[in-house]
Amino acid sequence: TAKSDKADIRKGMELGADDYLTKPFDDTELLYAIEARLRKNDSRQKVYNATADGLDAFIDDARQALQLKDLCKDKRTKTFKKKAEIYAEGDTPTHVYFLKSGTVKEFKAHAEGKELITSLYKDGDFFGFEAVLENGFYQESAIAMTDCEIVSITRSDFLTLIYKHRDVSGGFIALLCHKTTEREKQLVNLAYSSVRQRTAEALLKLVHLHGDTDRIEISRDDLSKIAGTATES
């Protein structure tokens, strides 16, 4: 195009253009632009494993796509002992977490001191990102149920990946939708299901959490908090 002013280029990009070439240009420049678009398309279709290696591969690709060499340079892996607090309800979120190994529970505390476990996480799960996206405070507390290895990503790096890397943000959106569905299902169960049925569904959650195993270890207290009933029940 002959419209080469900065305002014209900005308008073109805002209208949805993937690239913008101005006259004069040669065939090499055109081919480079096409190749760059094809690489971005390949990146969007690439599937990353829900492992620490898969996360590293995703971040490496994001660094190249965004041309940000220092992206996630502050990413850290930390060990949390069983019953260690990761964050508390009401805290300001500074990181998003990826569970490398172990299990984590997220729960809400009632004014009378009772607790309801709202989410269970296993290796390969992200958690703690809702408060970052909402620009608010943590609505639940998170505690390690077993010894855990957890990768922490700073708030600013996570927002960069979400809002500046549109080709991979769909995976995060799908994760959010899945989690919302799980929460709605839990609320319905608490309102209408019997204690026996809620306990059975809590056990099925634990089977999914622990995978193939002949033994599930959980305290009666935690099981009651997942089912939303008293320990005596």
PDB file of N, CA, C and O in Angstrom, residues 103-143:
ATOM      1  N   THR A 103       0.138 -32.426  45.392  1.00  0.00           N
ATOM      2  CA  THR A 103      -1.267 -32.025  45.340  1.00  0.00           C
ATOM      3  C   THR A 103      -1.490 -30.795  46.216  1.00  0.00           C
ATOM      4  O   THR A 103      -0.860 -30.643  47.262  1.00  0.00           O
ATOM      5  N   VAL A 104      -2.409 -29.934  45.770  1.00  0.00           N
ATOM      6  CA  VAL A 104      -2.716 -28.682  46.477  1.00  0.00           C
ATOM      7  C   VAL A 104      -4.228 -28.558  46.602  1.00  0.00           C
ATOM      8  O   VAL A 104      -4.966 -28.917  45.679  1.00  0.00           O
ATOM      9  N   LYS A 105      -4.684 -28.059  47.750  1.00  0.00           N
ATOM     10  CA  LYS A 105      -6.110 -27.788  47.921  1.00  0.00           C
ATOM     11  C   LYS A 105      -6.329 -26.290  48.036  1.00  0.00           C
ATOM     12  O   LYS A 105      -5.511 -25.558  48.594  1.00  0.00           O
ATOM     13  N   GLU A 106      -7.442 -25.830  47.488  1.00  0.00           N
ATOM     14  CA  GLU A 106      -7.856 -24.435  47.583  1.00  0.00           C
ATOM     15  C   GLU A 106      -9.182 -24.423  48.340  1.00  0.00           C
ATOM     16  O   GLU A 106     -10.076 -25.217  48.038  1.00  0.00           O
ATOM     17  N   PHE A 107      -9.323 -23.555  49.332  1.00  0.00           N
ATOM     18  CA  PHE A 107     -10.522 -23.590  50.164  1.00  0.00           C
ATOM     19  C   PHE A 107     -10.940 -22.195  50.593  1.00  0.00           C
ATOM     20  O   PHE A 107     -10.146 -21.255  50.599  1.00  0.00           O
ATOM     21  N   LYS A 108     -12.217 -22.089  50.959  1.00  0.00           N
ATOM     22  CA  LYS A 108     -12.772 -20.853  51.491  1.00  0.00           C
ATOM     23  C   LYS A 108     -13.107 -21.073  52.961  1.00  0.00           C
ATOM     24  O   LYS A 108     -13.593 -22.136  53.347  1.00  0.00           O
ATOM     25  N   ALA A 109     -12.844 -20.053  53.774  1.00  0.00           N
ATOM     26  CA  ALA A 109     -13.116 -20.140  55.203  1.00  0.00           C
ATOM     27  C   ALA A 109     -14.404 -19.403  55.535  1.00  0.00           C
ATOM     28  O   ALA A 109     -14.643 -18.298  55.047  1.00  0.00           O
ATOM     29  N   HIS A 110     -15.248 -20.033  56.375  1.00  0.00           N
ATOM     30  CA  HIS A 110     -16.487 -19.410  56.841  1.00  0.00           C
ATOM     31  C   HIS A 110     -16.184 -18.576  58.078  1.00  0.00           C
ATOM     32  O   HIS A 110     -15.189 -18.787  58.770  1.00  0.00           O
ATOM     33  N   ALA A 111     -17.064 -17.632  58.362  1.00  0.00           N
ATOM     34  CA  ALA A 111     -16.869 -16.757  59.519  1.00  0.00           C
ATOM     35  C   ALA A 111     -16.789 -17.543  60.826  1.00  0.00           C
ATOM     36  O   ALA A 111     -16.121 -17.131  61.777  1.00  0.00           O
ATOM     37  N   GLU A 112     -17.453 -18.716  60.879  1.00  0.00           N
ATOM     38  CA  GLU A 112     -17.449 -19.528  62.090  1.00  0.00           C
ATOM     39  C   GLU A 112     -16.237 -20.447  62.174  1.00  0.00           C
ATOM     40  O   GLU A 112     -16.122 -21.250  63.094  1.00  0.00           O
ATOM     41  N   GLY A 113     -15.339 -20.341  61.191  1.00  0.00           N
ATOM     42  CA  GLY A 113     -14.137 -21.151  61.219  1.00  0.00           C
ATOM     43  C   GLY A 113     -14.206 -22.409  60.376  1.00  0.00           C
ATOM     44  O   GLY A 113     -13.207 -23.109  60.227  1.00  0.00           O
ATOM     45  N   LYS A 114     -15.378 -22.723  59.813  1.00  0.00           N
ATOM     46  CA  LYS A 114     -15.508 -23.907  58.968  1.00  0.00           C
ATOM     47  C   LYS A 114     -14.896 -23.627  57.596  1.00  0.00           C
ATOM     48  O   LYS A 114     -14.812 -22.486  57.167  1.00  0.00           O
ATOM     49  N   GLU A 115     -14.481 -24.704  56.916  1.00  0.00           N
ATOM     50  CA  GLU A 115     -13.840 -24.565  55.608  1.00  0.00           C
ATOM     51  C   GLU A 115     -14.550 -25.426  54.575  1.00  0.00           C
ATOM     52  O   GLU A 115     -15.106 -26.476  54.889  1.00  0.00           O
ATOM     53  N   LEU A 116     -14.522 -24.948  53.321  1.00  0.00           N
ATOM     54  CA  LEU A 116     -15.031 -25.708  52.183  1.00  0.00           C
ATOM     55  C   LEU A 116     -13.947 -25.754  51.126  1.00  0.00           C
ATOM     56  O   LEU A 116     -13.499 -24.714  50.642  1.00  0.00           O
ATOM     57  N   ILE A 117     -13.491 -26.954  50.788  1.00  0.00           N
ATOM     58  CA  ILE A 117     -12.486 -27.116  49.738  1.00  0.00           C
ATOM     59  C   ILE A 117     -13.160 -26.914  48.389  1.00  0.00           C
ATOM     60  O   ILE A 117     -14.091 -27.640  48.024  1.00  0.00           O
ATOM     61  N   THR A 118     -12.707 -25.932  47.638  1.00  0.00           N
ATOM     62  CA  THR A 118     -13.328 -25.576  46.359  1.00  0.00           C
ATOM     63  C   THR A 118     -12.621 -26.184  45.160  1.00  0.00           C
ATOM     64  O   THR A 118     -13.231 -26.380  44.116  1.00  0.00           O
ATOM     65  N   SER A 119     -11.321 -26.460  45.283  1.00  0.00           N
ATOM     66  CA  SER A 119     -10.560 -27.007  44.154  1.00  0.00           C
ATOM     67  C   SER A 119      -9.433 -27.897  44.663  1.00  0.00           C
ATOM     68  O   SER A 119      -8.863 -27.648  45.725  1.00  0.00           O
ATOM     69  N   LEU A 120      -9.133 -28.928  43.871  1.00  0.00           N
ATOM     70  CA  LEU A 120      -7.981 -29.792  44.116  1.00  0.00           C
ATOM     71  C   LEU A 120      -7.102 -29.764  42.875  1.00  0.00           C
ATOM     72  O   LEU A 120      -7.600 -29.854  41.755  1.00  0.00           O
ATOM     73  N   TYR A 121      -5.798 -29.646  43.069  1.00  0.00           N
ATOM     74  CA  TYR A 121      -4.874 -29.555  41.940  1.00  0.00           C
ATOM     75  C   TYR A 121      -3.835 -30.663  42.014  1.00  0.00           C
ATOM     76  O   TYR A 121      -3.375 -31.027  43.102  1.00  0.00           O
ATOM     77  N   LYS A 122      -3.471 -31.172  40.840  1.00  0.00           N
ATOM     78  CA  LYS A 122      -2.412 -32.173  40.733  1.00  0.00           C
ATOM     79  C   LYS A 122      -1.343 -31.668  39.781  1.00  0.00           C
ATOM     80  O   LYS A 122      -1.464 -30.564  39.226  1.00  0.00           O
ATOM     81  N   ASP A 123      -0.281 -32.455  39.615  1.00  0.00           N
ATOM     82  CA  ASP A 123       0.820 -32.024  38.754  1.00  0.00           C
ATOM     83  C   ASP A 123       0.313 -31.716  37.347  1.00  0.00           C
ATOM     84  O   ASP A 123      -0.507 -32.448  36.793  1.00  0.00           O
ATOM     85  N   GLY A 124       0.792 -30.594  36.801  1.00  0.00           N
ATOM     86  CA  GLY A 124       0.368 -30.160  35.472  1.00  0.00           C
ATOM     87  C   GLY A 124      -0.724 -29.114  35.495  1.00  0.00           C
ATOM     88  O   GLY A 124      -1.140 -28.643  34.434  1.00  0.00           O
ATOM     89  N   ASP A 125      -1.200 -28.727  36.694  1.00  0.00           N
ATOM     90  CA  ASP A 125      -2.267 -27.737  36.810  1.00  0.00           C
ATOM     91  C   ASP A 125      -1.711 -26.349  37.122  1.00  0.00           C
ATOM     92  O   ASP A 125      -0.772 -26.209  37.906  1.00  0.00           O
ATOM     93  N   PHE A 126      -2.318 -25.319  36.506  1.00  0.00           N
ATOM     94  CA  PHE A 126      -2.084 -23.924  36.902  1.00  0.00           C
ATOM     95  C   PHE A 126      -3.113 -23.567  37.966  1.00  0.00           C
ATOM     96  O   PHE A 126      -4.251 -24.034  37.924  1.00  0.00           O
ATOM     97  N   PHE A 127      -2.747 -22.712  38.902  1.00  0.00           N
ATOM     98  CA  PHE A 127      -3.715 -22.206  39.871  1.00  0.00           C
ATOM     99  C   PHE A 127      -3.276 -20.837  40.372  1.00  0.00           C
ATOM    100  O   PHE A 127      -2.133 -20.428  40.196  1.00  0.00           O
ATOM    101  N   GLY A 128      -4.251 -20.134  40.981  1.00  0.00           N
ATOM    102  CA  GLY A 128      -3.969 -18.813  41.519  1.00  0.00           C
ATOM    103  C   GLY A 128      -4.003 -17.698  40.492  1.00  0.00           C
ATOM    104  O   GLY A 128      -3.577 -16.580  40.777  1.00  0.00           O
ATOM    105  N   PHE A 129      -4.552 -17.981  39.290  1.00  0.00           N
ATOM    106  CA  PHE A 129      -4.511 -16.961  38.236  1.00  0.00           C
ATOM    107  C   PHE A 129      -5.784 -16.116  38.155  1.00  0.00           C
ATOM    108  O   PHE A 129      -5.781 -15.053  37.558  1.00  0.00           O
ATOM    109  N   GLU A 130      -6.880 -16.568  38.783  1.00  0.00           N
ATOM    110  CA  GLU A 130      -8.126 -15.813  38.695  1.00  0.00           C
ATOM    111  C   GLU A 130      -7.976 -14.413  39.282  1.00  0.00           C
ATOM    112  O   GLU A 130      -8.424 -13.427  38.697  1.00  0.00           O
ATOM    113  N   ALA A 131      -7.351 -14.333  40.445  1.00  0.00           N
ATOM    114  CA  ALA A 131      -7.193 -13.037  41.107  1.00  0.00           C
ATOM    115  C   ALA A 131      -6.331 -12.090  40.278  1.00  0.00           C
ATOM    116  O   ALA A 131      -6.539 -10.876  40.279  1.00  0.00           O
ATOM    117  N   VAL A 132      -5.360 -12.644  39.545  1.00  0.00           N
ATOM    118  CA  VAL A 132      -4.502 -11.825  38.681  1.00  0.00           C
ATOM    119  C   VAL A 132      -5.320 -11.270  37.522  1.00  0.00           C
ATOM    120  O   VAL A 132      -5.249 -10.076  37.197  1.00  0.00           O
ATOM    121  N   LEU A 133      -6.123 -12.121  36.894  1.00  0.00           N
ATOM    122  CA  LEU A 133      -6.930 -11.685  35.759  1.00  0.00           C
ATOM    123  C   LEU A 133      -8.011 -10.698  36.180  1.00  0.00           C
ATOM    124  O   LEU A 133      -8.368  -9.791  35.429  1.00  0.00           O
ATOM    125  N   GLU A 134      -8.532 -10.864  37.404  1.00  0.00           N
ATOM    126  CA  GLU A 134      -9.579  -9.972  37.894  1.00  0.00           C
ATOM    127  C   GLU A 134      -9.008  -8.704  38.524  1.00  0.00           C
ATOM    128  O   GLU A 134      -9.759  -7.799  38.881  1.00  0.00           O
ATOM    129  N   ASN A 135      -7.671  -8.661  38.668  1.00  0.00           N
ATOM    130  CA  ASN A 135      -7.002  -7.521  39.300  1.00  0.00           C
ATOM    131  C   ASN A 135      -7.570  -7.273  40.699  1.00  0.00           C
ATOM    132  O   ASN A 135      -7.835  -6.135  41.100  1.00  0.00           O
ATOM    133  N   GLY A 136      -7.754  -8.371  41.422  1.00  0.00           N
ATOM    134  CA  GLY A 136      -8.310  -8.284  42.768  1.00  0.00           C
ATOM    135  C   GLY A 136      -7.456  -9.011  43.782  1.00  0.00           C
ATOM    136  O   GLY A 136      -6.220  -9.072  43.646  1.00  0.00           O
ATOM    137  N   PHE A 137      -8.115  -9.589  44.781  1.00  0.00           N
ATOM    138  CA  PHE A 137      -7.430 -10.328  45.830  1.00  0.00           C
ATOM    139  C   PHE A 137      -7.798 -11.804  45.738  1.00  0.00           C
ATOM    140  O   PHE A 137      -8.800 -12.171  45.130  1.00  0.00           O
ATOM    141  N   TYR A 138      -6.979 -12.656  46.367  1.00  0.00           N
ATOM    142  CA  TYR A 138      -7.307 -14.074  46.392  1.00  0.00           C
ATOM    143  C   TYR A 138      -8.623 -14.276  47.136  1.00  0.00           C
ATOM    144  O   TYR A 138      -8.806 -13.783  48.243  1.00  0.00           O
ATOM    145  N   GLN A 139      -9.542 -15.022  46.519  1.00  0.00           N
ATOM    146  CA  GLN A 139     -10.829 -15.318  47.137  1.00  0.00           C
ATOM    147  C   GLN A 139     -10.788 -16.617  47.929  1.00  0.00           C
ATOM    148  O   GLN A 139     -11.731 -16.940  48.655  1.00  0.00           O
ATOM    149  N   GLU A 140      -9.732 -17.394  47.779  1.00  0.00           N
ATOM    150  CA  GLU A 140      -9.540 -18.636  48.520  1.00  0.00           C
ATOM    151  C   GLU A 140      -8.115 -18.694  49.057  1.00  0.00           C
ATOM    152  O   GLU A 140      -7.262 -17.902  48.657  1.00  0.00           O
ATOM    153  N   SER A 141      -7.880 -19.629  49.939  1.00  0.00           N
ATOM    154  CA  SER A 141      -6.534 -19.922  50.422  1.00  0.00           C
ATOM    155  C   SER A 141      -6.056 -21.205  49.761  1.00  0.00           C
ATOM    156  O   SER A 141      -6.867 -22.057  49.377  1.00  0.00           O
ATOM    157  N   ALA A 142      -4.735 -21.358  49.621  1.00  0.00           N
ATOM    158  CA  ALA A 142      -4.170 -22.561  49.015  1.00  0.00           C
ATOM    159  C   ALA A 142      -3.117 -23.149  49.948  1.00  0.00           C
ATOM    160  O   ALA A 142      -2.246 -22.421  50.448  1.00  0.00           O
ATOM    161  N   ILE A 143      -3.207 -24.459  50.167  1.00  0.00           N
ATOM    162  CA  ILE A 143      -2.292 -25.169  51.062  1.00  0.00           C
ATOM    163  C   ILE A 143      -1.866 -26.468  50.389  1.00  0.00           C
ATOM    164  O   ILE A 143      -2.658 -27.132  49.711  1.00  0.00           O
TER     165      ILE A 143
END
